[in-house]
PDB file of C-alpha atoms in Angstrom:
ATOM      1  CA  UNK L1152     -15.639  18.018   4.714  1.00 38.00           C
ATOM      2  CA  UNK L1153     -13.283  15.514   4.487  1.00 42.00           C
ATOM      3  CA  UNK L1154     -10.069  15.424   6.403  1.00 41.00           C
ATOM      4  CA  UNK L1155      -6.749  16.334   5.823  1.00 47.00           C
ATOM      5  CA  UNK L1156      -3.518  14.080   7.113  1.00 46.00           C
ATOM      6  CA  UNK L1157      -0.428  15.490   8.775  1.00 45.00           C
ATOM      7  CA  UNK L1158       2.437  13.130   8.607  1.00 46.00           C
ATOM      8  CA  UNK L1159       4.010  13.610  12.195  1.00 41.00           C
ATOM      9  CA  UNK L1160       6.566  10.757  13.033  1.00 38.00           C
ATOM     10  CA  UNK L1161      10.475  10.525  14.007  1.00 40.00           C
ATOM     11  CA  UNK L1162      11.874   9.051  11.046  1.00 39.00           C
ATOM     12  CA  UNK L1163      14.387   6.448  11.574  1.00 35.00           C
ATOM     13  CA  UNK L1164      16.093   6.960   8.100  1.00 37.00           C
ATOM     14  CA  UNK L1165      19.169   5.486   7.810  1.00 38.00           C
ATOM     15  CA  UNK L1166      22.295   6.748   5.822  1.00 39.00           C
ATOM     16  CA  UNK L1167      24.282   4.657   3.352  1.00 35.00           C
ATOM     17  CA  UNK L1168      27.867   6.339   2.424  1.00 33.00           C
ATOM     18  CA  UNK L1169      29.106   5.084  -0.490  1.00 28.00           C
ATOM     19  CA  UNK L1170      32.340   6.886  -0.652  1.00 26.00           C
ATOM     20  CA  UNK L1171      34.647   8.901   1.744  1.00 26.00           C
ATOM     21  CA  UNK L1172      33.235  11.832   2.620  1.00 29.00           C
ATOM     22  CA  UNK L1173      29.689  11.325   0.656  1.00 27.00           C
ATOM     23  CA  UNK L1174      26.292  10.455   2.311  1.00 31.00           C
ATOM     24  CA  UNK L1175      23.331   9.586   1.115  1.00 30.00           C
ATOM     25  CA  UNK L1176      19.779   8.943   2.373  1.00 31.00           C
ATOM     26  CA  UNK L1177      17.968   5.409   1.997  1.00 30.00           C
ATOM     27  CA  UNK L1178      14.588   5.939   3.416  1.00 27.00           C
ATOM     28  CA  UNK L1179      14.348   2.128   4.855  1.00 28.00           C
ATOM     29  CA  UNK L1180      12.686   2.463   7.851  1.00 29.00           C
ATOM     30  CA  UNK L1181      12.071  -1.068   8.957  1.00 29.00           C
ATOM     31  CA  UNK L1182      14.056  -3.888   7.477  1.00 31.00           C
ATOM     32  CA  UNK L1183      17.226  -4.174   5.648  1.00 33.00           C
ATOM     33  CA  UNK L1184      18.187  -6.528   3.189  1.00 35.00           C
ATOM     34  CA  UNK L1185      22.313  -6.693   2.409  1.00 40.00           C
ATOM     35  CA  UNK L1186      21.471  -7.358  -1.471  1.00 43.00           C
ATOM     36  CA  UNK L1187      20.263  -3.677  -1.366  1.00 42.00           C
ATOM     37  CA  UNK L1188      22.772  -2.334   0.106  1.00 50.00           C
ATOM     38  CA  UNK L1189      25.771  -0.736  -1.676  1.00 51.00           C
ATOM     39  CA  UNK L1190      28.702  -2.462  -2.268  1.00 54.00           C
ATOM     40  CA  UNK L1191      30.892  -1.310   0.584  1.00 51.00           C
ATOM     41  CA  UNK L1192      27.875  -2.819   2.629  1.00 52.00           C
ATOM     42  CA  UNK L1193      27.851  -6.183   1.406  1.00 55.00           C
ATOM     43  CA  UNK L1194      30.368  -8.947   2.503  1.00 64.00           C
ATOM     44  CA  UNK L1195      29.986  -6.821   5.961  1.00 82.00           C
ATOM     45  CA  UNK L1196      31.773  -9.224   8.684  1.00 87.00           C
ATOM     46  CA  UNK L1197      34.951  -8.269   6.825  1.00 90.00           C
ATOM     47  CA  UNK L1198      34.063  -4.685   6.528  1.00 92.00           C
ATOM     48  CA  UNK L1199      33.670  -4.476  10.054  1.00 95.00           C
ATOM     49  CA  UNK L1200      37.038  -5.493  11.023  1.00 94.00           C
ATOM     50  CA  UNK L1201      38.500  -2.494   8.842  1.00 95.00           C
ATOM     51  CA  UNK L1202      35.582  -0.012   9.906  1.00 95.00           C
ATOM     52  CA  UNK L1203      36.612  -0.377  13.672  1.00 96.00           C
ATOM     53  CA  UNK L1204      40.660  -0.080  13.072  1.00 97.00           C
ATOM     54  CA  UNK L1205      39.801   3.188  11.786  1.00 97.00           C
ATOM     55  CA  UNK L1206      37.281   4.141  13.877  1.00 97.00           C
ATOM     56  CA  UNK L1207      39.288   3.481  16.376  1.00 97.00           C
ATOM     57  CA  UNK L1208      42.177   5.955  14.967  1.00 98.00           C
ATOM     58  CA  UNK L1209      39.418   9.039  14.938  1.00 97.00           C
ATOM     59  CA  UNK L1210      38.331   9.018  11.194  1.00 97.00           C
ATOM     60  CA  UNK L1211      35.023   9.885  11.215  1.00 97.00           C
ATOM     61  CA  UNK L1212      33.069   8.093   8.629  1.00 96.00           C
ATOM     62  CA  UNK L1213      34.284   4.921   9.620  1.00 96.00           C
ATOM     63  CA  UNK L1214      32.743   5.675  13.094  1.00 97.00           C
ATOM     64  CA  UNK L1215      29.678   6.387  11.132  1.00 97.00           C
ATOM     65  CA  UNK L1216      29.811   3.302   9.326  1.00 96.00           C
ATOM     66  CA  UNK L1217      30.513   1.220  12.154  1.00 97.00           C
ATOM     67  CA  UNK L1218      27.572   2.826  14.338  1.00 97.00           C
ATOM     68  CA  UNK L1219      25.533   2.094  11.327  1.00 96.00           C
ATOM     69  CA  UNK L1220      26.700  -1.784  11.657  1.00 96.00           C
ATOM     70  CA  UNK L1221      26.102  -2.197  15.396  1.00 97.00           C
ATOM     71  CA  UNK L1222      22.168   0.060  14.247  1.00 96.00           C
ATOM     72  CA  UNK L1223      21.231  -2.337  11.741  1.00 94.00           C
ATOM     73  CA  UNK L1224      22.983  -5.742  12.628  1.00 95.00           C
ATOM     74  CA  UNK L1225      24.754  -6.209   9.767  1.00 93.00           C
ATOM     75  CA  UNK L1226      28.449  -8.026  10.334  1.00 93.00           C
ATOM     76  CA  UNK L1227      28.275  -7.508  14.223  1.00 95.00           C
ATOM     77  CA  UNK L1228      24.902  -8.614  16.566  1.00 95.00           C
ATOM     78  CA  UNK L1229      22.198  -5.268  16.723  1.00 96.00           C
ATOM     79  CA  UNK L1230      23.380  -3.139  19.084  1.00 97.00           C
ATOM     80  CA  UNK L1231      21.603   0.799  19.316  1.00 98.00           C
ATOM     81  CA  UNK L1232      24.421   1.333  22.583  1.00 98.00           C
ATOM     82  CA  UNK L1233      27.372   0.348  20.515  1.00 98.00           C
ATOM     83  CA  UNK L1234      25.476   2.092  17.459  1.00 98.00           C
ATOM     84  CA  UNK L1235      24.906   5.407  19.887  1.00 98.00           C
ATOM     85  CA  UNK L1236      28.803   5.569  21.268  1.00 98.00           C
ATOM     86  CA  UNK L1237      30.392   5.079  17.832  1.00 98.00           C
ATOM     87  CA  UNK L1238      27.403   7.917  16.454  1.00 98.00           C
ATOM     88  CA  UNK L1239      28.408  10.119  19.053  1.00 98.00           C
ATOM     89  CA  UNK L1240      32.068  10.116  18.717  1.00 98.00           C
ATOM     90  CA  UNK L1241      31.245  10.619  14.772  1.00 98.00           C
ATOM     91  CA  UNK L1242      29.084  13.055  15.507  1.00 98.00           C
ATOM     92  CA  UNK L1243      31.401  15.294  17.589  1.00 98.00           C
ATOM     93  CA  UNK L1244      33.447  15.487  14.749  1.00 98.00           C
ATOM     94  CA  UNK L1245      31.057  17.516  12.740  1.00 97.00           C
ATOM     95  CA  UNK L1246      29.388  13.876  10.685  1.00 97.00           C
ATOM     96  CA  UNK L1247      25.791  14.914   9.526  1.00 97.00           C
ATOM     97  CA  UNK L1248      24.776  12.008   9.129  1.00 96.00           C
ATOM     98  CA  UNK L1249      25.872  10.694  12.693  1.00 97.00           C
ATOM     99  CA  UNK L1250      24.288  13.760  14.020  1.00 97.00           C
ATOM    100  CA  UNK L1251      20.862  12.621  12.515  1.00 97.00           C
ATOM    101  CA  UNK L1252      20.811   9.071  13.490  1.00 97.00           C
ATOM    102  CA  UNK L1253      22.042   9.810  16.891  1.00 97.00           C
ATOM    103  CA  UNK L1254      19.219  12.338  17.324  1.00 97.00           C
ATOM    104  CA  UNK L1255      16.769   9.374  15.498  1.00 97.00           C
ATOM    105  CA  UNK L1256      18.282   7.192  18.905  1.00 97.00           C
ATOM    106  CA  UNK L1257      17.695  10.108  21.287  1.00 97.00           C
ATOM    107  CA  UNK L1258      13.753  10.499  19.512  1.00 96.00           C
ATOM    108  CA  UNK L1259      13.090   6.653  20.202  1.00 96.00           C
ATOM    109  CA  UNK L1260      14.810   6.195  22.928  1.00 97.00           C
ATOM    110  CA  UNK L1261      17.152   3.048  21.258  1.00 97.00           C
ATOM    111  CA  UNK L1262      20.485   2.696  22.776  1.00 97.00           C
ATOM    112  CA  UNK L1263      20.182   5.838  25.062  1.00 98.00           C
ATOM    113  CA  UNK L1264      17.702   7.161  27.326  1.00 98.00           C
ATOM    114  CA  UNK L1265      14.904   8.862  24.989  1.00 97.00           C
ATOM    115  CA  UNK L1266      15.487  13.014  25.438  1.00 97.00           C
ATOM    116  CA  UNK L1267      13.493  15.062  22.794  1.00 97.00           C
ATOM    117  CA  UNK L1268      15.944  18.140  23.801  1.00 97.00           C
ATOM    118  CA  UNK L1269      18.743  16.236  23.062  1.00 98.00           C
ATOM    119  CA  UNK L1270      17.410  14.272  19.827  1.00 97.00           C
ATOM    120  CA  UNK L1271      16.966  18.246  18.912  1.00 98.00           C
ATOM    121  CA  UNK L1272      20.248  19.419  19.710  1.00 98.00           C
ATOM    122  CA  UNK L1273      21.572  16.536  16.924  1.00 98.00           C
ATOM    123  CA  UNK L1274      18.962  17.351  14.680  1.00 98.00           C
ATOM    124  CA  UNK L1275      19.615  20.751  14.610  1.00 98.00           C
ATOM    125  CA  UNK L1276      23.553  20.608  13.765  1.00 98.00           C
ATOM    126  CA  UNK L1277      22.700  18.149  10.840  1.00 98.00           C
ATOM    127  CA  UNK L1278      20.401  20.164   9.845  1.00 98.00           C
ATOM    128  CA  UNK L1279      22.261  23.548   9.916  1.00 98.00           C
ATOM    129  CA  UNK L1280      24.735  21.250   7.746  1.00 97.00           C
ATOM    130  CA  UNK L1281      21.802  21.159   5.306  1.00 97.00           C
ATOM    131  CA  UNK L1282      20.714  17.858   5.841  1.00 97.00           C
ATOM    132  CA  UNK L1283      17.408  17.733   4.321  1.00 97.00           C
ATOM    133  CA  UNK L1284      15.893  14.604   6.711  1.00 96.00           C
ATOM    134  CA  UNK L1285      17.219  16.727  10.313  1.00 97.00           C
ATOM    135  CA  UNK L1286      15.362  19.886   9.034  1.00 98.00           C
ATOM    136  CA  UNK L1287      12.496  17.357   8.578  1.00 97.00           C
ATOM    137  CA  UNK L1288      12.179  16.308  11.557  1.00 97.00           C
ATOM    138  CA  UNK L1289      13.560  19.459  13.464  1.00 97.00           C
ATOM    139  CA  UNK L1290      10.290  21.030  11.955  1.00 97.00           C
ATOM    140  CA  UNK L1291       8.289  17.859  13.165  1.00 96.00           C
ATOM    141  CA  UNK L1292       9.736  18.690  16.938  1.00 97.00           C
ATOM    142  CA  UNK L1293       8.858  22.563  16.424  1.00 97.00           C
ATOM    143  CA  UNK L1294       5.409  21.890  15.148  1.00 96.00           C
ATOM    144  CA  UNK L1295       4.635  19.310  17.927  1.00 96.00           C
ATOM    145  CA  UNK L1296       6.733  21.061  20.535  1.00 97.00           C
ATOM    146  CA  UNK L1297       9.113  17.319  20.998  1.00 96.00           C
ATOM    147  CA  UNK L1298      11.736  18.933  23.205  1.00 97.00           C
ATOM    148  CA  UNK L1299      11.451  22.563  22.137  1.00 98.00           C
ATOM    149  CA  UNK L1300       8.763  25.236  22.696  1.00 98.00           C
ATOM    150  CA  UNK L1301       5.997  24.401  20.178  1.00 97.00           C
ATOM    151  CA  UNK L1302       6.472  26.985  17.386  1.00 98.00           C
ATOM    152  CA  UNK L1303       4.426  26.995  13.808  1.00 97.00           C
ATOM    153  CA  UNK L1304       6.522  29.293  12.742  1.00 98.00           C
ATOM    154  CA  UNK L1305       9.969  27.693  13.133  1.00 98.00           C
ATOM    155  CA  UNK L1306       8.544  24.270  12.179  1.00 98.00           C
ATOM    156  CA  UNK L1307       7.496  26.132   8.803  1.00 98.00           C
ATOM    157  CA  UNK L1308      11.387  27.513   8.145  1.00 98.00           C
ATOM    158  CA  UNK L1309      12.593  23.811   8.647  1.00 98.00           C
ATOM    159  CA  UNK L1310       9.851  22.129   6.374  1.00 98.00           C
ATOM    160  CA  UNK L1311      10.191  24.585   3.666  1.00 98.00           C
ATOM    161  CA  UNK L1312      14.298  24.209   3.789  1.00 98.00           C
ATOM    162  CA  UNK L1313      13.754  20.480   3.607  1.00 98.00           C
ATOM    163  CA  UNK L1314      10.918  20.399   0.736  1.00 98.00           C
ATOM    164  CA  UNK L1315      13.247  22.962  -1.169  1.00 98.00           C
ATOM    165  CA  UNK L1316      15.822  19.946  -1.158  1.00 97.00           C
ATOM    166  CA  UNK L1317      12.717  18.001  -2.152  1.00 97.00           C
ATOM    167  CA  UNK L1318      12.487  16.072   0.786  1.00 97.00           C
ATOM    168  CA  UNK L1319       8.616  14.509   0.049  1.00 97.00           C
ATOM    169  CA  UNK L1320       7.324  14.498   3.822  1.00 97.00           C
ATOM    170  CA  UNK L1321       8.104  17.876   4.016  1.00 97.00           C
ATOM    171  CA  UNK L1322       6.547  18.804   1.419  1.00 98.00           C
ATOM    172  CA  UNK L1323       3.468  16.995   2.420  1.00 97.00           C
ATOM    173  CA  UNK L1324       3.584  18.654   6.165  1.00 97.00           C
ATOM    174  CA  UNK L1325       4.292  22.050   4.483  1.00 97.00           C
ATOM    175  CA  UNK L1326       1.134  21.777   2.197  1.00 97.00           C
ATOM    176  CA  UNK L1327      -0.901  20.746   5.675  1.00 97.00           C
ATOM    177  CA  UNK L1328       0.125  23.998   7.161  1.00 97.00           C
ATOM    178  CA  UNK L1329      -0.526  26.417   4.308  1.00 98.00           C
ATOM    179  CA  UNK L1330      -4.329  24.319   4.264  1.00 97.00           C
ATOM    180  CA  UNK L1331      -4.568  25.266   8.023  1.00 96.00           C
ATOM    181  CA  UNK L1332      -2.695  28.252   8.370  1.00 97.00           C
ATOM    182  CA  UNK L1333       0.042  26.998  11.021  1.00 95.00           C
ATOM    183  CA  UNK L1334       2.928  29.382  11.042  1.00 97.00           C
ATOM    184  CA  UNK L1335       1.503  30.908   8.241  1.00 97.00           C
ATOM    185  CA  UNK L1336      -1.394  32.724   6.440  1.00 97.00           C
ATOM    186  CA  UNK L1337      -3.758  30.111   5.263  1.00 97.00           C
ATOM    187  CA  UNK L1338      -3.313  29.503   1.338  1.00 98.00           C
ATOM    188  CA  UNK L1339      -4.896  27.133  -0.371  1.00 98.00           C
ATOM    189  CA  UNK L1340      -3.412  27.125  -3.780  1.00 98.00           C
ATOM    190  CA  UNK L1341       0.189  27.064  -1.911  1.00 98.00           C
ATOM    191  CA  UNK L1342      -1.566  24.193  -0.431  1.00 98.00           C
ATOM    192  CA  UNK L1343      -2.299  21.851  -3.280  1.00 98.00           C
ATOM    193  CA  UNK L1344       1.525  22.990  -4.668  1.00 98.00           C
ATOM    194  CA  UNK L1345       3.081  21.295  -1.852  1.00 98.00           C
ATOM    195  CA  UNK L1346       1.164  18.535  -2.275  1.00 98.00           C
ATOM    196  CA  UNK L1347       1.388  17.955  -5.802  1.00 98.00           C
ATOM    197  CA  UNK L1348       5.240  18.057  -5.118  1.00 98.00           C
ATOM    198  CA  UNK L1349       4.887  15.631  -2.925  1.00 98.00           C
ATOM    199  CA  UNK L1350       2.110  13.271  -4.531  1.00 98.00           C
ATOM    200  CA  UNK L1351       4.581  13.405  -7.858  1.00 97.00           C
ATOM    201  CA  UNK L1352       6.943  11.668  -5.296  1.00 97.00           C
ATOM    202  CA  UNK L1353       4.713   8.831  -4.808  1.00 97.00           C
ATOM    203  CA  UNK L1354       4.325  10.608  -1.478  1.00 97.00           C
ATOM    204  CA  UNK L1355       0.969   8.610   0.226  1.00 97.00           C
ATOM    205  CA  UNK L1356      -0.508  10.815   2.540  1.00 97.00           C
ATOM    206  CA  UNK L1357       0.059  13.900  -0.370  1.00 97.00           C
ATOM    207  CA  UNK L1358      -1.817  12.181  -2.418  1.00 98.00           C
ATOM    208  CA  UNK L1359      -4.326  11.845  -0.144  1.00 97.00           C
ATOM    209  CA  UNK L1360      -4.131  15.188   0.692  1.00 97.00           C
ATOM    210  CA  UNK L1361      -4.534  16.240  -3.382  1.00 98.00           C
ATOM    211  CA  UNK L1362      -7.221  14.180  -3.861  1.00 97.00           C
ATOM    212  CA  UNK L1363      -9.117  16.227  -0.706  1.00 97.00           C
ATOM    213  CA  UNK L1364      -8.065  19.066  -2.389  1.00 97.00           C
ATOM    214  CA  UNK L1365      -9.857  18.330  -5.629  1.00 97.00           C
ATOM    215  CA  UNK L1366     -12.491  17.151  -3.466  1.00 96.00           C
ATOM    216  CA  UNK L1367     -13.122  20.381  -1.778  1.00 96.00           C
ATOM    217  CA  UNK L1368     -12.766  22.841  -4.655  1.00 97.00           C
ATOM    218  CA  UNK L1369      -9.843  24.256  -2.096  1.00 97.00           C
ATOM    219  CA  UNK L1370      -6.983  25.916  -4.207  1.00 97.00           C
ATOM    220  CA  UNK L1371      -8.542  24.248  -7.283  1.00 97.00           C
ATOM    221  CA  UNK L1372     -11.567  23.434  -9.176  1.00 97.00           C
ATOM    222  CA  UNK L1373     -13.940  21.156  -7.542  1.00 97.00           C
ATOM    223  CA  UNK L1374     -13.205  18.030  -9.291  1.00 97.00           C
ATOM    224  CA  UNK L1375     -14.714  14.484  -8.753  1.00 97.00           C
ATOM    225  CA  UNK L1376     -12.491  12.576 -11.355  1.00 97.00           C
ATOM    226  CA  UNK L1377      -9.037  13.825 -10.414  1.00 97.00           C
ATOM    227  CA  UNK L1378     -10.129  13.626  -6.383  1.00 97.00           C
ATOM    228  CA  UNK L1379     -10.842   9.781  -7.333  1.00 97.00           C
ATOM    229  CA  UNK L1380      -7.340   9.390  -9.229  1.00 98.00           C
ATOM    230  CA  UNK L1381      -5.261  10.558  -6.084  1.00 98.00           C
ATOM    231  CA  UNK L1382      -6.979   8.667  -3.554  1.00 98.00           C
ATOM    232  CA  UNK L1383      -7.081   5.956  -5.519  1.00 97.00           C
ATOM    233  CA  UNK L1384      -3.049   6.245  -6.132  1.00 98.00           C
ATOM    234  CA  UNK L1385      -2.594   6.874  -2.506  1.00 97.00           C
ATOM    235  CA  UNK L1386      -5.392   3.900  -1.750  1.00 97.00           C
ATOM    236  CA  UNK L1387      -2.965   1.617  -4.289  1.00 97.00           C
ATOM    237  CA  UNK L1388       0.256   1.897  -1.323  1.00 96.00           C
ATOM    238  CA  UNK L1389      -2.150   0.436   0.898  1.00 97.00           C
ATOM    239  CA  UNK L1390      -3.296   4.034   2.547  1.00 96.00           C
ATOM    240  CA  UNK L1391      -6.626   2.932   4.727  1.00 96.00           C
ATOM    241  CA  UNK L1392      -7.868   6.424   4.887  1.00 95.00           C
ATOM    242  CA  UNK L1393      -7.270   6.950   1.060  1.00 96.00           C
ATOM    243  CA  UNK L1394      -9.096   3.640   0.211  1.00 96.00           C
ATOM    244  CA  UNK L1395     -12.242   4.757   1.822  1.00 95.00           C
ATOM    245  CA  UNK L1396     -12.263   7.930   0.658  1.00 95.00           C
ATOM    246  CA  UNK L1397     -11.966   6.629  -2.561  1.00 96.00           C
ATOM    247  CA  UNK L1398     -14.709   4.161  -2.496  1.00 96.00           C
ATOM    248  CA  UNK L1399     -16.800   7.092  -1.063  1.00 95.00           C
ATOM    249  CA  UNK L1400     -15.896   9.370  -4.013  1.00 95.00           C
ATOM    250  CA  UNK L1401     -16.348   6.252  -6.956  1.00 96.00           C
ATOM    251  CA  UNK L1402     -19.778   5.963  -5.580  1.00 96.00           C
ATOM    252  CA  UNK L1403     -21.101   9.398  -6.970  1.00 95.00           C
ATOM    253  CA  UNK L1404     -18.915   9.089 -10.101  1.00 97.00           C
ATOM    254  CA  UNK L1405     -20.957   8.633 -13.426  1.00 96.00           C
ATOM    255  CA  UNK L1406     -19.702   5.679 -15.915  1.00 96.00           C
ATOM    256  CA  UNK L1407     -17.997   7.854 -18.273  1.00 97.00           C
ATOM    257  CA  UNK L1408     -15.711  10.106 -14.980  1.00 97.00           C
ATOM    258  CA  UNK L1409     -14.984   6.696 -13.754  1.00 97.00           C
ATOM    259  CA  UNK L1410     -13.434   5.763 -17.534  1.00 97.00           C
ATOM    260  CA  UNK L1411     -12.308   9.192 -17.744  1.00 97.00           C
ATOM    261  CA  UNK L1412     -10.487   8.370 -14.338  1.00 97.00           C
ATOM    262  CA  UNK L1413      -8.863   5.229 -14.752  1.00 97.00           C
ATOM    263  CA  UNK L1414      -7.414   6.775 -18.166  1.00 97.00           C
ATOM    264  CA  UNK L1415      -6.250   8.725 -16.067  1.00 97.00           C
ATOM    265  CA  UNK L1416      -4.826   7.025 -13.138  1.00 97.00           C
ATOM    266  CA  UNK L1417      -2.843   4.307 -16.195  1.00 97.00           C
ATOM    267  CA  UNK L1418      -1.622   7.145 -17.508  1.00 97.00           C
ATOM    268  CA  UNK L1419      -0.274   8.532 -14.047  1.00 96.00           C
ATOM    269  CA  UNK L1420       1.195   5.077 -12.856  1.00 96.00           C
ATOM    270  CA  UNK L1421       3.307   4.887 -16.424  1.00 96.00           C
ATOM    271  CA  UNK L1422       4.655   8.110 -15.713  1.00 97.00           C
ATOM    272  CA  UNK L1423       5.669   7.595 -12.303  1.00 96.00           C
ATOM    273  CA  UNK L1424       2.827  10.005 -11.368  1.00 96.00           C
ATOM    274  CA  UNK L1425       4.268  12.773 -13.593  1.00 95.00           C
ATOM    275  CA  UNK L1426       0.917  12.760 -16.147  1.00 94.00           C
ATOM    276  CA  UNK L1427      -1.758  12.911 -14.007  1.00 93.00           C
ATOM    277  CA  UNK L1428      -4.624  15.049 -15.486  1.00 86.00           C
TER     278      UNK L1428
END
């Protein structure tokens, strides 16, 4: 039978606020580029001359903003302890999105002295905020017991709030534990719905995980071609695993369910992997 992939990993998302008051979530994880970021990110020396005269009077989301400098190098030299101290004092005001990249710090230890418990503690108040990335990875430190007693259960509450808000690696991890039963009775068809959510997200490892799905006739009909279309999606974002189940699955294809399937898969990739049967 083949396998089934559980994405388990701190992210290290990082938030963008574009106006007082509003955050959002820009899931770059490794490099930034200041042409992508939003305008009151660009031209950033400047901006971080009038970030830290008001972070220095208290106001929160310049704190945030100017953590967020010192995180990412952007106007100022990288710096996670500057990034940390202006996080915290953010954070202490009530800032979700402080809370969650100071508890990303405490998870990888950059800037402060990695603590699980304490990357939890942050995670939890963003996430109680409804912070859809926190109750990700609140559930990730419930499910592998990362500074809290290992519980299935709780790590299923927190995935399910944050794939509600359609947070994709939730949704993924909360299809993985309806496939095993973790925290919950084992159900295969509320399996492959999780991961359908996810795979229409351009989600990798759901994809994967559909594809197995179709592969195993588990929570829906045994079926070669459409097992071959997700793996070969998730095999497309460079997904090792995917790629060799695909080649595995192509081999035992006949001519006209490998047409059938590429139909298929130009049909998915136009729709932004909407149309994918």
């Amino acid at each position: 039978m083949i396998k089934v992939f559980f994405l388990l990993f701190f992210s290290i998302f990082i938030f963008l606020p574009q106006s007082h008051g509003q955050n959002n979530s820009d899931p770059e994880t490794s490099s930034f580029s200041e042409d992508n970021l939003p305008d009151s990110l660009q031209g950033h020396g400047e901006a971080v001359r009038w970030y830290r005269m008001a972070a220095e009077q208290g106001e929160a989301d310049a704190q945030f903003n100017l953590g967020l400098s010192y995180a990412i190098g952007l106007g100022v030299p990288q710096d996670y302890s500057e990034a940390a101290r202006w996080y915290r004092l953010a954070a202490e005001q009530g800032h979700a999105g402080a809370q969650y990249n100071l508890g990303n710090l405490y998870g990888t230890g950059r800037g402060v002295q990695q603590k699980y418990s304490e990357a939890v503690r942050w995670y939890r108040m963003a996430a109680e905020q409804g912070e859809a990335d926190a109750q990700f990875n609140l559930g990730l430190s419930y499910g592998a017991g990362l500074g809290v007693p290992q519980d299935y259960e709780e790590a299923v509450q927190w995935y399910r709030l944050a794939a509600e808000q359609g947070n994709a690696s939730a949704q993924n991890n909360l299809g993985y534990v309806y496939g095993t039963g973790q925290g919950v009775p084992r159900d295969h068809s509320e399996a492959v719905h999780w991961y359908r959510m996810a795979a229409k997200q351009g989600e990798a490892d759901g994809q994967l995980n559909l594809g197995v799905m179709y592969f195993n006739g588990d929570g829906v009909p045994e079926d070669p071609v459409l097992d071959y279309v997700w793996t070969s999606l998730s095999a497309a974002q460079g997904h090792e695993d995917a790629a060799e189940t695909r080649d595995t699955v192509r081999a035992s294809l006949n001519p006209d369910q490998l047409a059938r399937a590429k139909d298929i898969i130009a049909r998915c990739t136009d729709s932004d992997f909407q149309v994918c049967d």
